[in-house]
Amino acid sequence: GRLHPKKGLLNLLYAWDMALSHDWYLVIAGWDQNGHENELKMLCRKLGIQDRVIFAGPQFNIDKHASYSRANAFILPSFSEGLPMVILEAWSYGLPVLMTPHCNLPEGVGAAIEVEANQESIAQGLNALFLMSDNERQTLGLCGRKLVAEQFTWPKIAAEMRSVYEWILGGGSP
């Protein structure tokens, strides 16, 4: 993904500072858009959390696989998304997810911790995540993996597209 103000990362950094745990590290991955990464790094220094926040840069192919494989959770506190592929990818790795309603994945309720796109709500969500047992986080992540397998695989999407085309051609139900 990209580091852009609409992703809610400034609020995430403030929330990270307010949250209870100092045992976790926040890894921010993505390519910088319009200097937003420098703004985020400056805020980390201002808050004194630069030792708990890592900027990993863009992650592709084997690096992306390694990042998801090493992660304990995934967070997208976005203000606006269409279909956030990064959440679907995180779920495919069995990661518990923290997301806002603006991520537009209502089917993910039950497979994610849903928070509002503000500092206080994100901090509360982070605390809930930190206080979960490993087993509870794993269960949440497995719910996401199941959701992806049932609703977001190529065979499922292809079948849905086929039914749309059949309907357009007058042969199927809307």
mmCIF file of C-alpha atoms in Angstrom:
data_model
loop_
_atom_site.group_PDB
_atom_site.id
_atom_site.type_symbol
_atom_site.label_atom_id
_atom_site.label_comp_id
_atom_site.label_asym_id
_atom_site.label_seq_id
_atom_site.Cartn_x
_atom_site.Cartn_y
_atom_site.Cartn_z
ATOM 1 C CA GLY A 1 0.000 0.000 0.000
ATOM 2 C CA ARG A 2 0.882 3.619 0.239
ATOM 3 C CA LEU A 3 1.557 6.031 3.059
ATOM 4 C CA HIS A 4 -1.172 8.614 2.557
ATOM 5 C CA PRO A 5 -3.140 10.782 5.017
ATOM 6 C CA LYS A 6 -6.406 8.957 4.201
ATOM 7 C CA LYS A 7 -4.961 5.762 5.693
ATOM 8 C CA GLY A 8 -5.275 7.271 9.192
ATOM 9 C CA LEU A 9 -1.664 6.682 10.203
ATOM 10 C CA LEU A 10 -1.321 9.938 12.142
ATOM 11 C CA ASN A 11 -4.217 8.864 14.359
ATOM 12 C CA LEU A 12 -2.658 5.409 14.632
ATOM 13 C CA LEU A 13 0.605 6.896 15.918
ATOM 14 C CA TYR A 14 -1.206 8.994 18.520
ATOM 15 C CA ALA A 15 -3.194 5.902 19.527
ATOM 16 C CA TRP A 16 -0.008 3.802 19.656
ATOM 17 C CA ASP A 17 1.383 6.330 22.122
ATOM 18 C CA MET A 18 -1.798 6.129 24.259
ATOM 19 C CA ALA A 19 -2.112 2.323 24.205
ATOM 20 C CA LEU A 20 -1.123 0.126 27.127
ATOM 21 C CA SER A 21 1.487 -2.171 25.631
ATOM 22 C CA HIS A 22 5.125 -1.347 25.242
ATOM 23 C CA ASP A 23 5.979 -4.930 24.258
ATOM 24 C CA TRP A 24 4.676 -4.617 20.683
ATOM 25 C CA TYR A 25 6.288 -2.896 17.718
ATOM 26 C CA LEU A 26 4.348 -1.075 15.036
ATOM 27 C CA VAL A 27 5.663 -1.741 11.532
ATOM 28 C CA ILE A 28 4.445 0.717 8.925
ATOM 29 C CA ALA A 29 4.873 -0.686 5.426
ATOM 30 C CA GLY A 30 4.200 1.057 2.157
ATOM 31 C CA TRP A 31 5.535 3.540 -0.312
ATOM 32 C CA ASP A 32 5.691 7.202 0.565
ATOM 33 C CA GLN A 33 3.252 9.509 -1.181
ATOM 34 C CA ASN A 34 3.972 13.241 -1.181
ATOM 35 C CA GLY A 35 6.320 13.173 1.824
ATOM 36 C CA HIS A 36 3.778 11.705 4.266
ATOM 37 C CA GLU A 37 6.407 9.310 5.633
ATOM 38 C CA ASN A 38 8.511 12.245 6.876
ATOM 39 C CA GLU A 39 5.440 13.681 8.612
ATOM 40 C CA LEU A 40 4.863 10.324 10.314
ATOM 41 C CA LYS A 41 8.516 10.042 11.381
ATOM 42 C CA MET A 42 8.456 13.571 12.805
ATOM 43 C CA LEU A 43 5.368 12.699 14.849
ATOM 44 C CA CYS A 44 7.100 9.560 16.156
ATOM 45 C CA ARG A 45 10.010 11.673 17.364
ATOM 46 C CA LYS A 46 7.656 14.260 18.888
ATOM 47 C CA LEU A 47 5.745 11.534 20.768
ATOM 48 C CA GLY A 48 8.945 9.697 21.749
ATOM 49 C CA ILE A 49 7.790 6.425 20.188
ATOM 50 C CA GLN A 50 10.397 6.142 17.428
ATOM 51 C CA ASP A 51 11.949 3.126 19.197
ATOM 52 C CA ARG A 52 8.610 1.226 18.898
ATOM 53 C CA VAL A 53 7.757 2.178 15.292
ATOM 54 C CA ILE A 54 9.560 0.746 12.272
ATOM 55 C CA PHE A 55 9.185 2.090 8.745
ATOM 56 C CA ALA A 56 9.697 -0.901 6.461
ATOM 57 C CA GLY A 57 9.095 0.781 3.098
ATOM 58 C CA PRO A 58 7.214 -0.901 0.264
ATOM 59 C CA GLN A 59 6.833 -4.669 0.537
ATOM 60 C CA PHE A 60 6.558 -6.829 -2.583
ATOM 61 C CA ASN A 61 6.745 -10.537 -3.371
ATOM 62 C CA ILE A 62 8.949 -12.434 -0.894
ATOM 63 C CA ASP A 63 9.368 -9.372 1.354
ATOM 64 C CA LYS A 64 5.600 -8.943 1.606
ATOM 65 C CA HIS A 65 5.172 -12.641 2.386
ATOM 66 C CA ALA A 66 7.852 -12.394 5.082
ATOM 67 C CA SER A 67 6.201 -9.308 6.601
ATOM 68 C CA TYR A 68 2.770 -10.911 6.827
ATOM 69 C CA SER A 69 4.294 -14.156 8.122
ATOM 70 C CA ARG A 70 6.117 -12.369 10.960
ATOM 71 C CA ALA A 71 3.230 -10.088 11.943
ATOM 72 C CA ASN A 72 1.037 -10.734 14.977
ATOM 73 C CA ALA A 73 -1.804 -8.491 13.767
ATOM 74 C CA PHE A 74 -2.733 -6.022 11.041
ATOM 75 C CA ILE A 75 -4.119 -2.496 11.434
ATOM 76 C CA LEU A 76 -5.783 -0.236 8.852
ATOM 77 C CA PRO A 77 -7.364 2.805 10.550
ATOM 78 C CA SER A 78 -8.436 4.287 7.219
ATOM 79 C CA PHE A 79 -10.760 7.196 6.529
ATOM 80 C CA SER A 80 -11.694 5.849 3.083
ATOM 81 C CA GLU A 81 -11.214 2.623 1.151
ATOM 82 C CA GLY A 82 -12.804 0.872 -1.787
ATOM 83 C CA LEU A 83 -11.836 -2.748 -1.235
ATOM 84 C CA PRO A 84 -8.673 -2.842 0.885
ATOM 85 C CA MET A 85 -6.666 -5.712 -0.532
ATOM 86 C CA VAL A 86 -4.197 -5.411 2.361
ATOM 87 C CA ILE A 87 -6.889 -6.539 4.800
ATOM 88 C CA LEU A 88 -7.836 -9.486 2.606
ATOM 89 C CA GLU A 89 -4.142 -10.378 2.400
ATOM 90 C CA ALA A 90 -3.740 -10.086 6.182
ATOM 91 C CA TRP A 91 -6.754 -12.336 6.718
ATOM 92 C CA SER A 92 -5.378 -14.846 4.205
ATOM 93 C CA TYR A 93 -2.353 -15.110 6.517
ATOM 94 C CA GLY A 94 -4.659 -15.693 9.499
ATOM 95 C CA LEU A 95 -3.881 -12.348 11.140
ATOM 96 C CA PRO A 96 -6.282 -10.610 13.498
ATOM 97 C CA VAL A 97 -7.268 -7.274 11.968
ATOM 98 C CA LEU A 98 -8.122 -3.901 13.441
ATOM 99 C CA MET A 99 -10.061 -1.755 10.943
ATOM 100 C CA THR A 100 -12.521 1.110 10.615
ATOM 101 C CA PRO A 101 -16.008 0.948 9.034
ATOM 102 C CA HIS A 102 -14.507 3.076 6.226
ATOM 103 C CA CYS A 103 -12.613 -0.020 5.085
ATOM 104 C CA ASN A 104 -15.918 -1.137 3.547
ATOM 105 C CA LEU A 105 -15.742 -4.759 4.639
ATOM 106 C CA PRO A 106 -18.966 -5.165 6.635
ATOM 107 C CA GLU A 107 -18.740 -8.923 6.175
ATOM 108 C CA GLY A 108 -15.571 -8.737 8.266
ATOM 109 C CA VAL A 109 -17.437 -7.967 11.499
ATOM 110 C CA GLY A 110 -16.569 -10.919 13.698
ATOM 111 C CA ALA A 111 -13.252 -11.371 11.897
ATOM 112 C CA ALA A 112 -11.857 -8.010 12.991
ATOM 113 C CA ILE A 113 -11.806 -5.485 15.782
ATOM 114 C CA GLU A 114 -13.748 -2.552 14.393
ATOM 115 C CA VAL A 115 -12.804 0.935 15.582
ATOM 116 C CA GLU A 116 -13.737 4.442 14.575
ATOM 117 C CA ALA A 117 -11.158 6.504 12.685
ATOM 118 C CA ASN A 118 -10.114 8.590 15.702
ATOM 119 C CA GLN A 119 -7.256 8.358 18.174
ATOM 120 C CA GLU A 120 -9.297 7.308 21.216
ATOM 121 C CA SER A 121 -11.187 4.530 19.450
ATOM 122 C CA ILE A 122 -8.035 3.208 17.801
ATOM 123 C CA ALA A 123 -6.254 3.199 21.187
ATOM 124 C CA GLN A 124 -9.173 1.253 22.703
ATOM 125 C CA GLY A 125 -8.991 -1.232 19.823
ATOM 126 C CA LEU A 126 -5.250 -1.602 20.276
ATOM 127 C CA ASN A 127 -5.723 -2.230 23.996
ATOM 128 C CA ALA A 128 -8.357 -4.868 23.223
ATOM 129 C CA LEU A 129 -5.907 -6.508 20.809
ATOM 130 C CA PHE A 130 -3.035 -6.367 23.310
ATOM 131 C CA LEU A 131 -5.176 -7.830 26.114
ATOM 132 C CA MET A 132 -6.353 -10.802 24.024
ATOM 133 C CA SER A 133 -4.682 -14.102 24.619
ATOM 134 C CA ASP A 134 -2.647 -15.597 21.784
ATOM 135 C CA ASN A 135 -5.474 -18.099 21.324
ATOM 136 C CA GLU A 136 -8.098 -15.334 21.035
ATOM 137 C CA ARG A 137 -6.001 -13.469 18.458
ATOM 138 C CA GLN A 138 -5.478 -16.701 16.528
ATOM 139 C CA THR A 139 -9.224 -17.412 16.558
ATOM 140 C CA LEU A 140 -9.973 -13.920 15.245
ATOM 141 C CA GLY A 141 -7.401 -14.366 12.483
ATOM 142 C CA LEU A 142 -8.803 -17.751 11.524
ATOM 143 C CA CYS A 143 -12.267 -16.190 11.168
ATOM 144 C CA GLY A 144 -10.726 -13.783 8.671
ATOM 145 C CA ARG A 145 -8.962 -16.592 6.815
ATOM 146 C CA LYS A 146 -12.260 -18.476 6.560
ATOM 147 C CA LEU A 147 -14.030 -15.355 5.282
ATOM 148 C CA VAL A 148 -11.420 -14.870 2.547
ATOM 149 C CA ALA A 149 -11.599 -18.538 1.558
ATOM 150 C CA GLU A 150 -15.398 -18.462 1.341
ATOM 151 C CA GLN A 151 -15.984 -15.061 -0.258
ATOM 152 C CA PHE A 152 -12.835 -13.622 -1.810
ATOM 153 C CA THR A 153 -11.113 -16.376 -3.804
ATOM 154 C CA TRP A 154 -10.851 -16.327 -7.582
ATOM 155 C CA PRO A 155 -13.285 -19.243 -8.099
ATOM 156 C CA LYS A 156 -15.925 -17.506 -5.944
ATOM 157 C CA ILE A 157 -15.469 -14.146 -7.649
ATOM 158 C CA ALA A 158 -15.416 -15.742 -11.124
ATOM 159 C CA ALA A 159 -18.706 -17.548 -10.396
ATOM 160 C CA GLU A 160 -20.272 -14.281 -9.259
ATOM 161 C CA MET A 161 -19.064 -12.472 -12.378
ATOM 162 C CA ARG A 162 -20.404 -15.268 -14.547
ATOM 163 C CA SER A 163 -23.831 -14.912 -12.944
ATOM 164 C CA VAL A 164 -23.732 -11.147 -13.633
ATOM 165 C CA TYR A 165 -22.961 -11.764 -17.288
ATOM 166 C CA GLU A 166 -25.702 -14.397 -17.516
ATOM 167 C CA TRP A 167 -28.152 -11.949 -16.009
ATOM 168 C CA ILE A 168 -27.081 -9.200 -18.429
ATOM 169 C CA LEU A 169 -27.585 -11.594 -21.335
ATOM 170 C CA GLY A 170 -31.050 -12.428 -19.999
ATOM 171 C CA GLY A 171 -30.349 -15.883 -18.688
ATOM 172 C CA GLY A 172 -29.987 -15.567 -14.933
ATOM 173 C CA SER A 173 -31.497 -14.015 -11.869
ATOM 174 C CA PRO A 174 -30.341 -10.545 -10.792
#
